[in-house]
Amino acid sequence: MNMLVTPTSPATPNGTTRPQVRIVIVGHVDHGKSTLVGRLLHETGSLPDGKLEMLKAVSARRGMPFEWSFLLDALQTERDQGITIDTTQIRFRTNSRDIVLIDAPGHAEFLRNMITGASQADGAVLIIDALEGVRDQTRRHGYLLHLLGVKQVAVVVNKMDRVDFSAGRFKDISDEISAHLNGLGVKPTAVIPISARDGDGVAERTGRIGWYKGPTVVEALDRLEPARPLEALALRLPVQAIYKFDDRRIVAGRIESGSLIAGDEIVIMPAGKIARIKTVESWPVTPVAGRQGAGRSVGITLDRELFIERGDIIAHASTAPRETRRLRARIFWLHDKPLAKGDQLLVRCGPKESRATVVAIEKAVDPGELSSSENKAIGRNHVGEIDISLSNPIATDPYTENPRTGRLVIEVSGRIAGGGLVLSVDAGQRAVPVDIVPVESALRADERSARYRHNGAVVWLTGLPASGKSTLAKALERRLFTNGGSPILLDGDTLRAGLNGDLGFSATDRSENIRRLAEVATHLARNGHIAIVAAVSPAREDRATARRIADTAFREIHVATPADVCEERDPKGHYKKARAGALASFTGIGNDYERPEAAELVIDTSTRTVAEAADEIEQMLKTSGVLFDELVDLAANI
Amino acid sequence: MDHLDQLEAQSIYIFREAFARLKKIALLWSLGKDSNVMIWLARKAFFGRVPFPALHVDTGKKFPEMYRFRDRYGKEWELDLRVEPCPPIDAVDPTLPPAARSAARKTEGLKMALAKYGFDGLIAGIRRDEEATRAKERVFSPRGLEGNWDVRDQPPEFWDHFNASPPQGAHLRIHPILHWTEADIWAYTKRENIPIIPLYLAKDGKRYRSLGDQDITNPVASTASNIDEILAELEQTKVPERAGRALDHETEDAFERLRVAGYL
């Protein structure tokens, strides 16, 4: 058999730049989908030689008038018979576009097919029978387009021949469907009166619709914008993996939107760590010069070693995505078991995955009936809006701001069970508001370290009250300063008097206290200073947070003086007060101090003098790359 | 980004997803134009190396040019090449027509290799435009315990989210060039200067458009003796790519039966 349709690529590979637009044709059954598709294939010269003649002959032999829909039906038969044809997509060309028509057949599984096929559609054609007018299914399909976020919809009012090409009838339908779509936030790009069978309005504006001044169907398709201009949006590079095949540590992923170039300062979300792109790596030639834009699968190296994981999102600091544990999404559900409040799921947002719980089902709609269901569960092939809480923070955007990162899929037992669009995110405390633009220091890190003879660092002293943290911190501060360095003391109690004056001693407030200390200390360290933090910081988790914030600059020192020695010292009288019951939430009495497990240094001040302890700290800072070697010689000469 | 850049970026994305989400994967290297492009893309994805084995399930009946190609580029591309044999023809379903039966040896060889290494993912260079049952494929395509493909129960796959959790003992087929066409393959081969087996170029008025086993693959009439001419030919031809593959044409469903059973 030789009934082949576009066996070769219509998208000429040899350097032509015709934009490709993907469209889906939807509409009520019998409103003329296949007739329009057949006509379009013919009008755009996309049919193989002899195809039309063959179909005409077949129709004549059976004594049937020729119908354009035979063409598509014949293609479907071919497909059923397993003949070479691109089954899910039919391609044709307009003057300026390569059109990929996504076939979404089948009624029972309509939603699933439409979503699998049309989730990548750039636009849609919604077809309405001029005689029958807007039907339930027309509205339903409008709703689905809205659900999928397809904004470019060309409406065609077909079978105008059956209403005598009445301008009045056309206007009524046009007004009704426009109002419906506008209500869903979808603005029709055109409403076109046609007769697909006779060809009026498809490629030509015939005399019978002389009153119509808008575009033909082919012209309307020609005006559809190809994929959204993703490059113009903010940079989003979701991390797929970190490769270390050789001495490079390459962060790999696909740029979903925006663009990047070596030298850019970037932020890694959700942690909010800052780095600079050192190189863009590639193969066989590397590194790559020039800006890399949306759609590219790239690999980058950074100017510092940060902890990065699959699923993190790399962005520019001033336009970073929001970090959240709570979001609202409009979803479609494909799983047999309905989705209900309280369900535990796995949510994937790009390469990031997180366990999630359905907090609330705000809306559950059967797109077949378009009625909200009472039981507030979302059934198979139904749609709805849900509120979900995530066990890990993720960085995401509302889909209106970024269609690529603002969508998610839901997995149940390892299989995709649904998907949807992020409507809004409940930004977490550490979200970077979009209108804040961090200002960079005028000085480079190496300029500062050349003067101070050390790199920036956070030296975190933790231990029971009265273990000697502040004493040690002050001794260290004095010594570093004497040697020409730039130490800054951040004492927990001192900061509580000011910056953290709004915080009490609940677990939440303590965590926040530590977080702020860590943020301030990290800021200082990033600017070349050695921030010496002296804070009880009893919770292991809070110290882990501090380490995450300060990252490679973090050095933890456990001042491990025995509890009885601490209580005996009691310079501030806290132990005495606590014993008398006058000091609630005091760490030391009781067992709420969680000892560090892997501190960079452990010091017991009951067996060391202050000078010996300071020596040990200095040595540790030297061997771990904070203090430069020459410093020791410098000190010896003083 | 031009059309080829887009295809390339998408394939790299798929490769990286497969490598990140599956534990033990291998790439099926049939030595043909598609799988050579695929290896090239893998090297792009992983910055010059292919960090998993390349599996050649060898029927022993390939063309000498193909074996020469394998031996040379297996080394030059620093592949972890595993050549796996196929069982003899007697071990294959006798109800299949002759060419399909011969090809089915490869399915059996594949199963043996899977059992031997315990791969949970096999990367294969099939394309949607090659043939109708391939057109229905997913990018990450789950296979049953017997390596079989249930075309009626494929998981939903959209927005480049793939189902990557095969049941215990089963595996996934990963198709990083599913979205390419035959013309794309040639245009990219030319652009990237990827080596090809000379059998694809016309000699004495004939060339191979698709390479399989010697006994069941035939050349098609052609005068295309370089890639530009092949591309020009593809713009014009109405002959399907697999016209020279005997097994596709023996009975209406021969190929579908093969694929359901686990053939590529």
PDB file of C-alpha atoms in Angstrom, chain A residues 1-2 4 7-17 20 47-49 79-89 91 93 112 115-116 119-120 148 240-241 243 245-246 248 250-254 256 281-284 286 293-300 310 332 334 348-351 353 404 407-409 411 413-421, chain B residues 1-6 8-21 39-49 51 77 128-133 135-136 138 142 152-166 179 181-184 187-188 190-192 209 228 231-242 252 256:
ATOM      1  CA  MET A   1       0.000   0.000   0.000  1.00  0.00           C
ATOM      2  CA  ASN A   2       1.158   3.488  -0.646  1.00  0.00           C
ATOM      3  CA  LEU A   4       1.334   7.472   3.074  1.00  0.00           C
ATOM      4  CA  PRO A   7       6.356   9.937   5.876  1.00  0.00           C
ATOM      5  CA  THR A   8       9.230  12.372   5.923  1.00  0.00           C
ATOM      6  CA  SER A   9       9.836  15.346   8.118  1.00  0.00           C
ATOM      7  CA  PRO A  10       7.914  18.409   7.058  1.00  0.00           C
ATOM      8  CA  ALA A  11      10.051  20.501   9.375  1.00  0.00           C
ATOM      9  CA  THR A  12      12.915  20.886   6.962  1.00  0.00           C
ATOM     10  CA  PRO A  13      16.067  20.206   8.862  1.00  0.00           C
ATOM     11  CA  ASN A  14      18.284  22.200   6.554  1.00  0.00           C
ATOM     12  CA  GLY A  15      18.361  25.450   8.390  1.00  0.00           C
ATOM     13  CA  THR A  16      14.883  26.789   7.752  1.00  0.00           C
ATOM     14  CA  THR A  17      13.474  28.634  10.681  1.00  0.00           C
ATOM     15  CA  GLN A  20       6.362  25.127  14.656  1.00  0.00           C
ATOM     16  CA  LEU A  47      -1.851  15.533   0.870  1.00  0.00           C
ATOM     17  CA  PRO A  48       0.198  12.947  -0.965  1.00  0.00           C
ATOM     18  CA  ASP A  49      -0.332  12.749  -4.710  1.00  0.00           C
ATOM     19  CA  ARG A  79      -3.586   3.746  11.429  1.00  0.00           C
ATOM     20  CA  ASP A  80      -5.794   0.956  12.625  1.00  0.00           C
ATOM     21  CA  GLN A  81      -4.269  -1.223   9.964  1.00  0.00           C
ATOM     22  CA  GLY A  82      -0.801  -0.352  11.091  1.00  0.00           C
ATOM     23  CA  ILE A  83       0.352   1.552   8.040  1.00  0.00           C
ATOM     24  CA  THR A  84       3.103   4.079   8.325  1.00  0.00           C
ATOM     25  CA  ILE A  85       1.721   7.351   9.534  1.00  0.00           C
ATOM     26  CA  ASP A  86       2.462   9.527  12.461  1.00  0.00           C
ATOM     27  CA  THR A  87      -0.462   8.402  14.529  1.00  0.00           C
ATOM     28  CA  THR A  88      -0.830  11.035  17.136  1.00  0.00           C
ATOM     29  CA  GLN A  89       0.089  14.027  15.062  1.00  0.00           C
ATOM     30  CA  ARG A  91       1.445  17.872  10.141  1.00  0.00           C
ATOM     31  CA  ARG A  93       2.089  23.973   6.634  1.00  0.00           C
ATOM     32  CA  ARG A 112      -6.663  11.425  29.206  1.00  0.00           C
ATOM     33  CA  ILE A 115      -4.209  15.924  28.139  1.00  0.00           C
ATOM     34  CA  THR A 116      -1.463  13.569  27.055  1.00  0.00           C
ATOM     35  CA  SER A 119      -0.579  19.393  27.213  1.00  0.00           C
ATOM     36  CA  GLN A 120       2.016  20.726  24.816  1.00  0.00           C
ATOM     37  CA  LEU A 148      -4.522  23.184  30.426  1.00  0.00           C
ATOM     38  CA  GLN A 240      18.776  17.163  36.937  1.00  0.00           C
ATOM     39  CA  ALA A 241      22.057  15.873  38.329  1.00  0.00           C
ATOM     40  CA  TYR A 243      28.244  14.945  37.515  1.00  0.00           C
ATOM     41  CA  PHE A 245      33.223  12.288  35.803  1.00  0.00           C
ATOM     42  CA  ASP A 246      36.560  14.130  35.966  1.00  0.00           C
ATOM     43  CA  ARG A 248      34.923  19.193  36.907  1.00  0.00           C
ATOM     44  CA  ILE A 250      29.120  19.867  36.551  1.00  0.00           C
ATOM     45  CA  VAL A 251      25.600  20.876  37.440  1.00  0.00           C
ATOM     46  CA  ALA A 252      23.402  19.540  34.638  1.00  0.00           C
ATOM     47  CA  GLY A 253      19.892  20.460  33.656  1.00  0.00           C
ATOM     48  CA  ARG A 254      17.658  21.990  31.041  1.00  0.00           C
ATOM     49  CA  GLU A 256      13.252  25.872  31.238  1.00  0.00           C
ATOM     50  CA  GLU A 281      30.542  22.995  29.863  1.00  0.00           C
ATOM     51  CA  SER A 282      29.764  20.984  26.767  1.00  0.00           C
ATOM     52  CA  TRP A 283      31.056  18.303  24.426  1.00  0.00           C
ATOM     53  CA  PRO A 284      32.970  17.907  22.105  1.00  0.00           C
ATOM     54  CA  THR A 286      34.132  23.088  25.995  1.00  0.00           C
ATOM     55  CA  GLY A 293      18.693  30.170  26.417  1.00  0.00           C
ATOM     56  CA  ALA A 294      15.504  28.304  27.246  1.00  0.00           C
ATOM     57  CA  GLY A 295      15.278  24.798  25.879  1.00  0.00           C
ATOM     58  CA  ARG A 296      18.980  24.046  26.054  1.00  0.00           C
ATOM     59  CA  SER A 297      20.215  21.123  28.089  1.00  0.00           C
ATOM     60  CA  VAL A 298      23.355  22.520  29.658  1.00  0.00           C
ATOM     61  CA  GLY A 299      26.038  21.826  32.242  1.00  0.00           C
ATOM     62  CA  ILE A 300      27.534  24.561  34.346  1.00  0.00           C
ATOM     63  CA  ARG A 310      18.699  17.167  42.001  1.00  0.00           C
ATOM     64  CA  PHE A 332      -6.769  16.709  36.392  1.00  0.00           C
ATOM     65  CA  LEU A 334      -6.403  10.053  35.910  1.00  0.00           C
ATOM     66  CA  ARG A 348       6.947  16.154  41.077  1.00  0.00           C
ATOM     67  CA  CYS A 349       7.774  19.641  39.995  1.00  0.00           C
ATOM     68  CA  GLY A 350      10.363  19.179  37.270  1.00  0.00           C
ATOM     69  CA  PRO A 351      13.098  16.928  38.688  1.00  0.00           C
ATOM     70  CA  GLU A 353       9.978  15.425  44.144  1.00  0.00           C
ATOM     71  CA  ARG A 404       7.264  25.559  32.585  1.00  0.00           C
ATOM     72  CA  ARG A 407       3.151  22.800  36.714  1.00  0.00           C
ATOM     73  CA  LEU A 408       3.365  19.521  38.498  1.00  0.00           C
ATOM     74  CA  VAL A 409       2.489  15.891  38.251  1.00  0.00           C
ATOM     75  CA  GLU A 411       2.403  10.075  41.344  1.00  0.00           C
ATOM     76  CA  SER A 413       2.529   3.944  43.518  1.00  0.00           C
ATOM     77  CA  GLY A 414       5.209   4.976  41.059  1.00  0.00           C
ATOM     78  CA  ARG A 415       2.810   5.849  38.271  1.00  0.00           C
ATOM     79  CA  ILE A 416       1.669   9.271  37.106  1.00  0.00           C
ATOM     80  CA  ALA A 417      -1.856   9.667  38.404  1.00  0.00           C
ATOM     81  CA  GLY A 418      -2.584  13.285  37.661  1.00  0.00           C
ATOM     82  CA  GLY A 419      -1.105  16.616  36.878  1.00  0.00           C
ATOM     83  CA  GLY A 420      -1.892  20.245  37.026  1.00  0.00           C
ATOM     84  CA  LEU A 421      -0.985  23.863  37.176  1.00  0.00           C
TER      85      LEU A 421
ATOM     86  CA  MET B   1      17.775  27.238  18.773  1.00  0.00           C
ATOM     87  CA  ASP B   2      17.103  25.553  15.484  1.00  0.00           C
ATOM     88  CA  HIS B   3      15.136  22.393  14.950  1.00  0.00           C
ATOM     89  CA  LEU B   4      18.135  20.081  15.469  1.00  0.00           C
ATOM     90  CA  ASP B   5      19.187  21.939  18.610  1.00  0.00           C
ATOM     91  CA  GLN B   6      15.727  21.375  20.018  1.00  0.00           C
ATOM     92  CA  GLU B   8      19.222  17.355  20.731  1.00  0.00           C
ATOM     93  CA  ALA B   9      18.338  19.206  23.939  1.00  0.00           C
ATOM     94  CA  GLN B  10      15.245  17.062  24.417  1.00  0.00           C
ATOM     95  CA  SER B  11      17.198  13.831  23.937  1.00  0.00           C
ATOM     96  CA  ILE B  12      19.857  14.944  26.391  1.00  0.00           C
ATOM     97  CA  TYR B  13      17.128  15.698  28.900  1.00  0.00           C
ATOM     98  CA  ILE B  14      15.743  12.177  28.491  1.00  0.00           C
ATOM     99  CA  PHE B  15      19.196  10.597  28.855  1.00  0.00           C
ATOM    100  CA  ARG B  16      19.849  12.496  32.065  1.00  0.00           C
ATOM    101  CA  GLU B  17      16.454  11.563  33.478  1.00  0.00           C
ATOM    102  CA  ALA B  18      17.086   7.882  32.769  1.00  0.00           C
ATOM    103  CA  PHE B  19      20.535   8.028  34.372  1.00  0.00           C
ATOM    104  CA  ALA B  20      19.193   9.858  37.431  1.00  0.00           C
ATOM    105  CA  ARG B  21      16.100   7.788  38.023  1.00  0.00           C
ATOM    106  CA  ILE B  39      25.468   7.285  21.350  1.00  0.00           C
ATOM    107  CA  TRP B  40      26.594  10.685  20.161  1.00  0.00           C
ATOM    108  CA  LEU B  41      23.761  12.258  22.141  1.00  0.00           C
ATOM    109  CA  ALA B  42      24.698  10.249  25.225  1.00  0.00           C
ATOM    110  CA  ARG B  43      28.221  11.583  24.993  1.00  0.00           C
ATOM    111  CA  LYS B  44      26.777  15.089  24.771  1.00  0.00           C
ATOM    112  CA  ALA B  45      24.586  14.449  27.801  1.00  0.00           C
ATOM    113  CA  PHE B  46      27.472  13.169  29.918  1.00  0.00           C
ATOM    114  CA  PHE B  47      30.243  15.431  28.666  1.00  0.00           C
ATOM    115  CA  GLY B  48      32.146  13.026  26.498  1.00  0.00           C
ATOM    116  CA  ARG B  49      31.543   9.692  28.134  1.00  0.00           C
ATOM    117  CA  PRO B  51      28.524   6.178  31.839  1.00  0.00           C
ATOM    118  CA  TRP B  77      34.259   6.151  21.731  1.00  0.00           C
ATOM    119  CA  ARG B 128       7.868   7.345  16.130  1.00  0.00           C
ATOM    120  CA  ASP B 129       8.008   7.962  12.404  1.00  0.00           C
ATOM    121  CA  GLU B 130       9.566   4.589  11.609  1.00  0.00           C
ATOM    122  CA  GLU B 131       6.568   2.437  12.004  1.00  0.00           C
ATOM    123  CA  ALA B 132       3.035   2.521  13.375  1.00  0.00           C
ATOM    124  CA  THR B 133       3.451   0.544  16.584  1.00  0.00           C
ATOM    125  CA  ALA B 135       4.440   5.696  17.031  1.00  0.00           C
ATOM    126  CA  LYS B 136       2.333   4.648  19.981  1.00  0.00           C
ATOM    127  CA  ARG B 138       6.058   6.296  25.443  1.00  0.00           C
ATOM    128  CA  PRO B 142       7.331  -0.110  30.938  1.00  0.00           C
ATOM    129  CA  ARG B 152      -3.353  -0.971  25.847  1.00  0.00           C
ATOM    130  CA  ASP B 153      -2.168  -0.084  29.308  1.00  0.00           C
ATOM    131  CA  GLN B 154       0.513   2.508  28.948  1.00  0.00           C
ATOM    132  CA  PRO B 155       0.954   5.041  31.715  1.00  0.00           C
ATOM    133  CA  PRO B 156       0.148   8.672  31.042  1.00  0.00           C
ATOM    134  CA  GLU B 157       3.207  10.679  30.108  1.00  0.00           C
ATOM    135  CA  PHE B 158       3.180  14.420  29.664  1.00  0.00           C
ATOM    136  CA  TRP B 159       5.248  17.551  30.241  1.00  0.00           C
ATOM    137  CA  ASP B 160       8.423  15.461  30.149  1.00  0.00           C
ATOM    138  CA  HIS B 161       7.445  13.650  33.297  1.00  0.00           C
ATOM    139  CA  PHE B 162       8.212  10.000  32.946  1.00  0.00           C
ATOM    140  CA  ASN B 163       7.133   6.942  34.901  1.00  0.00           C
ATOM    141  CA  ALA B 164      10.361   5.457  36.153  1.00  0.00           C
ATOM    142  CA  SER B 165       9.415   2.794  38.648  1.00  0.00           C
ATOM    143  CA  PRO B 166       9.358  -0.591  36.944  1.00  0.00           C
ATOM    144  CA  HIS B 179      10.659  12.356  18.554  1.00  0.00           C
ATOM    145  CA  THR B 181      12.475  11.613  12.079  1.00  0.00           C
ATOM    146  CA  GLU B 182      14.629   9.804   9.558  1.00  0.00           C
ATOM    147  CA  ALA B 183      15.506  13.136   7.945  1.00  0.00           C
ATOM    148  CA  ASP B 184      16.444  14.602  11.340  1.00  0.00           C
ATOM    149  CA  ALA B 187      20.727  16.122   9.028  1.00  0.00           C
ATOM    150  CA  TYR B 188      22.194  15.726  12.506  1.00  0.00           C
ATOM    151  CA  LYS B 190      25.890  15.514   8.830  1.00  0.00           C
ATOM    152  CA  ARG B 191      25.995  18.507  11.151  1.00  0.00           C
ATOM    153  CA  GLU B 192      27.879  16.649  13.871  1.00  0.00           C
ATOM    154  CA  ARG B 209      17.866   2.771   4.210  1.00  0.00           C
ATOM    155  CA  ASP B 228      22.837  15.782   1.158  1.00  0.00           C
ATOM    156  CA  LEU B 231      18.124  14.272   2.503  1.00  0.00           C
ATOM    157  CA  ALA B 232      16.967  15.372  -0.937  1.00  0.00           C
ATOM    158  CA  GLU B 233      15.761  11.856  -1.608  1.00  0.00           C
ATOM    159  CA  LEU B 234      13.809  11.768   1.643  1.00  0.00           C
ATOM    160  CA  GLU B 235      12.033  15.011   0.698  1.00  0.00           C
ATOM    161  CA  GLN B 236      10.697  13.311  -2.414  1.00  0.00           C
ATOM    162  CA  THR B 237      10.284   9.634  -1.653  1.00  0.00           C
ATOM    163  CA  LYS B 238       7.032   7.953  -0.798  1.00  0.00           C
ATOM    164  CA  VAL B 239       8.742   4.692  -0.007  1.00  0.00           C
ATOM    165  CA  PRO B 240       8.605   3.937   3.704  1.00  0.00           C
ATOM    166  CA  GLU B 241      11.864   3.641   5.590  1.00  0.00           C
ATOM    167  CA  ARG B 242      11.437   0.016   6.495  1.00  0.00           C
ATOM    168  CA  GLU B 252      -0.159  -7.595   8.655  1.00  0.00           C
ATOM    169  CA  GLU B 256       3.265  -5.791  16.106  1.00  0.00           C
TER     170      GLU B 256
END
